């Protein structure tokens, strides 16, 4: 399940995994966890060489339970801190560093290799697991995406989210290594006019049809 921020990937992926009794992996959380660790270490995130030099150090452990996906860095539960604005504002710079991607993609492939899983990210269908049985590219209008995100985060406006998301999407889709793009053979689903239940229903239909 790939797509830009706020397109509904997490809610849809978790809902589909629950409905089918599958595991679930949030690859964005892994890039966020790496960013959280770099910030704590005082690494200069504007310097890709500095990020590359340190990215092998933290021990990342990702849970795969759709009801409460855990993520630990060096034994510390970071599920809360990785959603803070300092991490969100810096994650695209860290995720653009090729050495970071090589390391995290290897970890992701190890987890996916155990089978039966719904995986969300930006490059899952294109790079991480192109042989996936079902590939979905979720989209939604910028307004709908910002509205959903501001409903999730108390005290924030849709306008501020729309600007921040546009910045992040631009970085994610124009970077040199593994940019966000729709995979060959992916089904594009525009979630703008649909409820969460409708999107999950459509994905379940596609899964049934293709597996
Ligand atoms: O999905 P989420 O918004 O948590 O992802 C955070 C960031 O991690 C994205 O903006 C992107 O920079 C990066 N990312 C990525 N590749 C993935 C998943 C996320 O580059 N597969």
JSON list of N, CA, C and O in Angstrom, two decimals, residues 2-3 122-126 137 172-173 175 178-184 186:
[
{"chain": "A", "resi": 2, "resn": "UNK", "atom": "N", "xyz": [0.96, 1.92, -1.14]},
{"chain": "A", "resi": 2, "resn": "UNK", "atom": "CA", "xyz": [1.78, 3.12, -1.22]},
{"chain": "A", "resi": 2, "resn": "UNK", "atom": "C", "xyz": [0.88, 4.34, -1.44]},
{"chain": "A", "resi": 2, "resn": "UNK", "atom": "O", "xyz": [-0.28, 4.19, -1.84]},
{"chain": "A", "resi": 3, "resn": "UNK", "atom": "N", "xyz": [1.45, 5.51, -1.22]},
{"chain": "A", "resi": 3, "resn": "UNK", "atom": "CA", "xyz": [0.70, 6.73, -1.47]},
{"chain": "A", "resi": 3, "resn": "UNK", "atom": "C", "xyz": [1.27, 7.87, -0.64]},
{"chain": "A", "resi": 3, "resn": "UNK", "atom": "O", "xyz": [2.09, 7.65, 0.24]},
{"chain": "A", "resi": 122, "resn": "UNK", "atom": "N", "xyz": [6.01, 4.15, 0.79]},
{"chain": "A", "resi": 122, "resn": "UNK", "atom": "CA", "xyz": [6.08, 4.98, -0.42]},
{"chain": "A", "resi": 122, "resn": "UNK", "atom": "C", "xyz": [6.65, 4.21, -1.59]},
{"chain": "A", "resi": 122, "resn": "UNK", "atom": "O", "xyz": [6.46, 4.58, -2.74]},
{"chain": "A", "resi": 123, "resn": "UNK", "atom": "N", "xyz": [7.40, 3.15, -1.30]},
{"chain": "A", "resi": 123, "resn": "UNK", "atom": "CA", "xyz": [8.16, 2.43, -2.33]},
{"chain": "A", "resi": 123, "resn": "UNK", "atom": "C", "xyz": [7.98, 0.92, -2.20]},
{"chain": "A", "resi": 123, "resn": "UNK", "atom": "O", "xyz": [8.84, 0.16, -2.61]},
{"chain": "A", "resi": 124, "resn": "UNK", "atom": "N", "xyz": [6.89, 0.49, -1.60]},
{"chain": "A", "resi": 124, "resn": "UNK", "atom": "CA", "xyz": [6.72, -0.95, -1.35]},
{"chain": "A", "resi": 124, "resn": "UNK", "atom": "C", "xyz": [6.50, -1.70, -2.68]},
{"chain": "A", "resi": 124, "resn": "UNK", "atom": "O", "xyz": [7.18, -2.69, -2.95]},
{"chain": "A", "resi": 125, "resn": "UNK", "atom": "N", "xyz": [5.59, -1.19, -3.51]},
{"chain": "A", "resi": 125, "resn": "UNK", "atom": "CA", "xyz": [5.31, -1.87, -4.78]},
{"chain": "A", "resi": 125, "resn": "UNK", "atom": "C", "xyz": [6.40, -1.67, -5.81]},
{"chain": "A", "resi": 125, "resn": "UNK", "atom": "O", "xyz": [6.58, -2.49, -6.72]},
{"chain": "A", "resi": 126, "resn": "UNK", "atom": "N", "xyz": [7.17, -0.59, -5.70]},
{"chain": "A", "resi": 126, "resn": "UNK", "atom": "CA", "xyz": [8.19, -0.29, -6.71]},
{"chain": "A", "resi": 126, "resn": "UNK", "atom": "C", "xyz": [9.53, -0.93, -6.37]},
{"chain": "A", "resi": 126, "resn": "UNK", "atom": "O", "xyz": [10.24, -1.40, -7.24]},
{"chain": "A", "resi": 137, "resn": "UNK", "atom": "N", "xyz": [-2.27, 1.87, -4.82]},
{"chain": "A", "resi": 137, "resn": "UNK", "atom": "CA", "xyz": [-1.73, 3.23, -4.69]},
{"chain": "A", "resi": 137, "resn": "UNK", "atom": "C", "xyz": [-2.89, 4.12, -4.25]},
{"chain": "A", "resi": 137, "resn": "UNK", "atom": "O", "xyz": [-3.82, 4.37, -5.01]},
{"chain": "A", "resi": 172, "resn": "UNK", "atom": "N", "xyz": [9.47, 13.77, -1.03]},
{"chain": "A", "resi": 172, "resn": "UNK", "atom": "CA", "xyz": [9.38, 12.31, -1.18]},
{"chain": "A", "resi": 172, "resn": "UNK", "atom": "C", "xyz": [9.27, 11.88, -2.65]},
{"chain": "A", "resi": 172, "resn": "UNK", "atom": "O", "xyz": [9.73, 10.80, -3.01]},
{"chain": "A", "resi": 173, "resn": "UNK", "atom": "N", "xyz": [8.64, 12.71, -3.49]},
{"chain": "A", "resi": 173, "resn": "UNK", "atom": "CA", "xyz": [8.45, 12.26, -4.87]},
{"chain": "A", "resi": 173, "resn": "UNK", "atom": "C", "xyz": [9.52, 12.77, -5.81]},
{"chain": "A", "resi": 173, "resn": "UNK", "atom": "O", "xyz": [9.57, 12.34, -6.97]},
{"chain": "A", "resi": 175, "resn": "UNK", "atom": "N", "xyz": [12.93, 12.94, -4.70]},
{"chain": "A", "resi": 175, "resn": "UNK", "atom": "CA", "xyz": [14.28, 12.48, -4.30]},
{"chain": "A", "resi": 175, "resn": "UNK", "atom": "C", "xyz": [14.82, 11.49, -5.34]},
{"chain": "A", "resi": 175, "resn": "UNK", "atom": "O", "xyz": [14.05, 10.84, -6.06]},
{"chain": "A", "resi": 178, "resn": "UNK", "atom": "N", "xyz": [14.56, 5.85, -4.82]},
{"chain": "A", "resi": 178, "resn": "UNK", "atom": "CA", "xyz": [13.24, 5.27, -4.50]},
{"chain": "A", "resi": 178, "resn": "UNK", "atom": "C", "xyz": [12.16, 6.33, -4.24]},
{"chain": "A", "resi": 178, "resn": "UNK", "atom": "O", "xyz": [11.50, 6.30, -3.19]},
{"chain": "A", "resi": 179, "resn": "UNK", "atom": "N", "xyz": [11.94, 7.26, -5.18]},
{"chain": "A", "resi": 179, "resn": "UNK", "atom": "CA", "xyz": [10.90, 8.28, -4.92]},
{"chain": "A", "resi": 179, "resn": "UNK", "atom": "C", "xyz": [9.51, 7.65, -4.89]},
{"chain": "A", "resi": 179, "resn": "UNK", "atom": "O", "xyz": [9.30, 6.56, -5.43]},
{"chain": "A", "resi": 180, "resn": "UNK", "atom": "N", "xyz": [8.58, 8.39, -4.25]},
{"chain": "A", "resi": 180, "resn": "UNK", "atom": "CA", "xyz": [7.18, 7.96, -4.24]},
{"chain": "A", "resi": 180, "resn": "UNK", "atom": "C", "xyz": [6.67, 7.95, -5.68]},
{"chain": "A", "resi": 180, "resn": "UNK", "atom": "O", "xyz": [6.74, 8.96, -6.37]},
{"chain": "A", "resi": 181, "resn": "UNK", "atom": "N", "xyz": [6.20, 6.80, -6.14]},
{"chain": "A", "resi": 181, "resn": "UNK", "atom": "CA", "xyz": [5.56, 6.74, -7.46]},
{"chain": "A", "resi": 181, "resn": "UNK", "atom": "C", "xyz": [4.68, 5.50, -7.50]},
{"chain": "A", "resi": 181, "resn": "UNK", "atom": "O", "xyz": [4.85, 4.59, -6.69]},
{"chain": "A", "resi": 182, "resn": "UNK", "atom": "N", "xyz": [3.77, 5.48, -8.46]},
{"chain": "A", "resi": 182, "resn": "UNK", "atom": "CA", "xyz": [2.86, 4.33, -8.53]},
{"chain": "A", "resi": 182, "resn": "UNK", "atom": "C", "xyz": [3.57, 3.16, -9.21]},
{"chain": "A", "resi": 182, "resn": "UNK", "atom": "O", "xyz": [4.19, 3.33, -10.25]},
{"chain": "A", "resi": 183, "resn": "UNK", "atom": "N", "xyz": [3.48, 1.98, -8.61]},
{"chain": "A", "resi": 183, "resn": "UNK", "atom": "CA", "xyz": [4.16, 0.80, -9.14]},
{"chain": "A", "resi": 183, "resn": "UNK", "atom": "C", "xyz": [3.44, 0.27, -10.37]},
{"chain": "A", "resi": 183, "resn": "UNK", "atom": "O", "xyz": [2.23, 0.44, -10.52]},
{"chain": "A", "resi": 184, "resn": "UNK", "atom": "N", "xyz": [4.21, -0.39, -11.25]},
{"chain": "A", "resi": 184, "resn": "UNK", "atom": "CA", "xyz": [3.59, -1.10, -12.37]},
{"chain": "A", "resi": 184, "resn": "UNK", "atom": "C", "xyz": [2.64, -2.14, -11.80]},
{"chain": "A", "resi": 184, "resn": "UNK", "atom": "O", "xyz": [2.99, -2.82, -10.83]},
{"chain": "A", "resi": 186, "resn": "UNK", "atom": "N", "xyz": [-0.04, -1.60, -10.15]},
{"chain": "A", "resi": 186, "resn": "UNK", "atom": "CA", "xyz": [-0.79, -1.15, -8.96]},
{"chain": "A", "resi": 186, "resn": "UNK", "atom": "C", "xyz": [-2.18, -0.65, -9.37]},
{"chain": "A", "resi": 186, "resn": "UNK", "atom": "O", "xyz": [-2.38, -0.19, -10.49]}
]
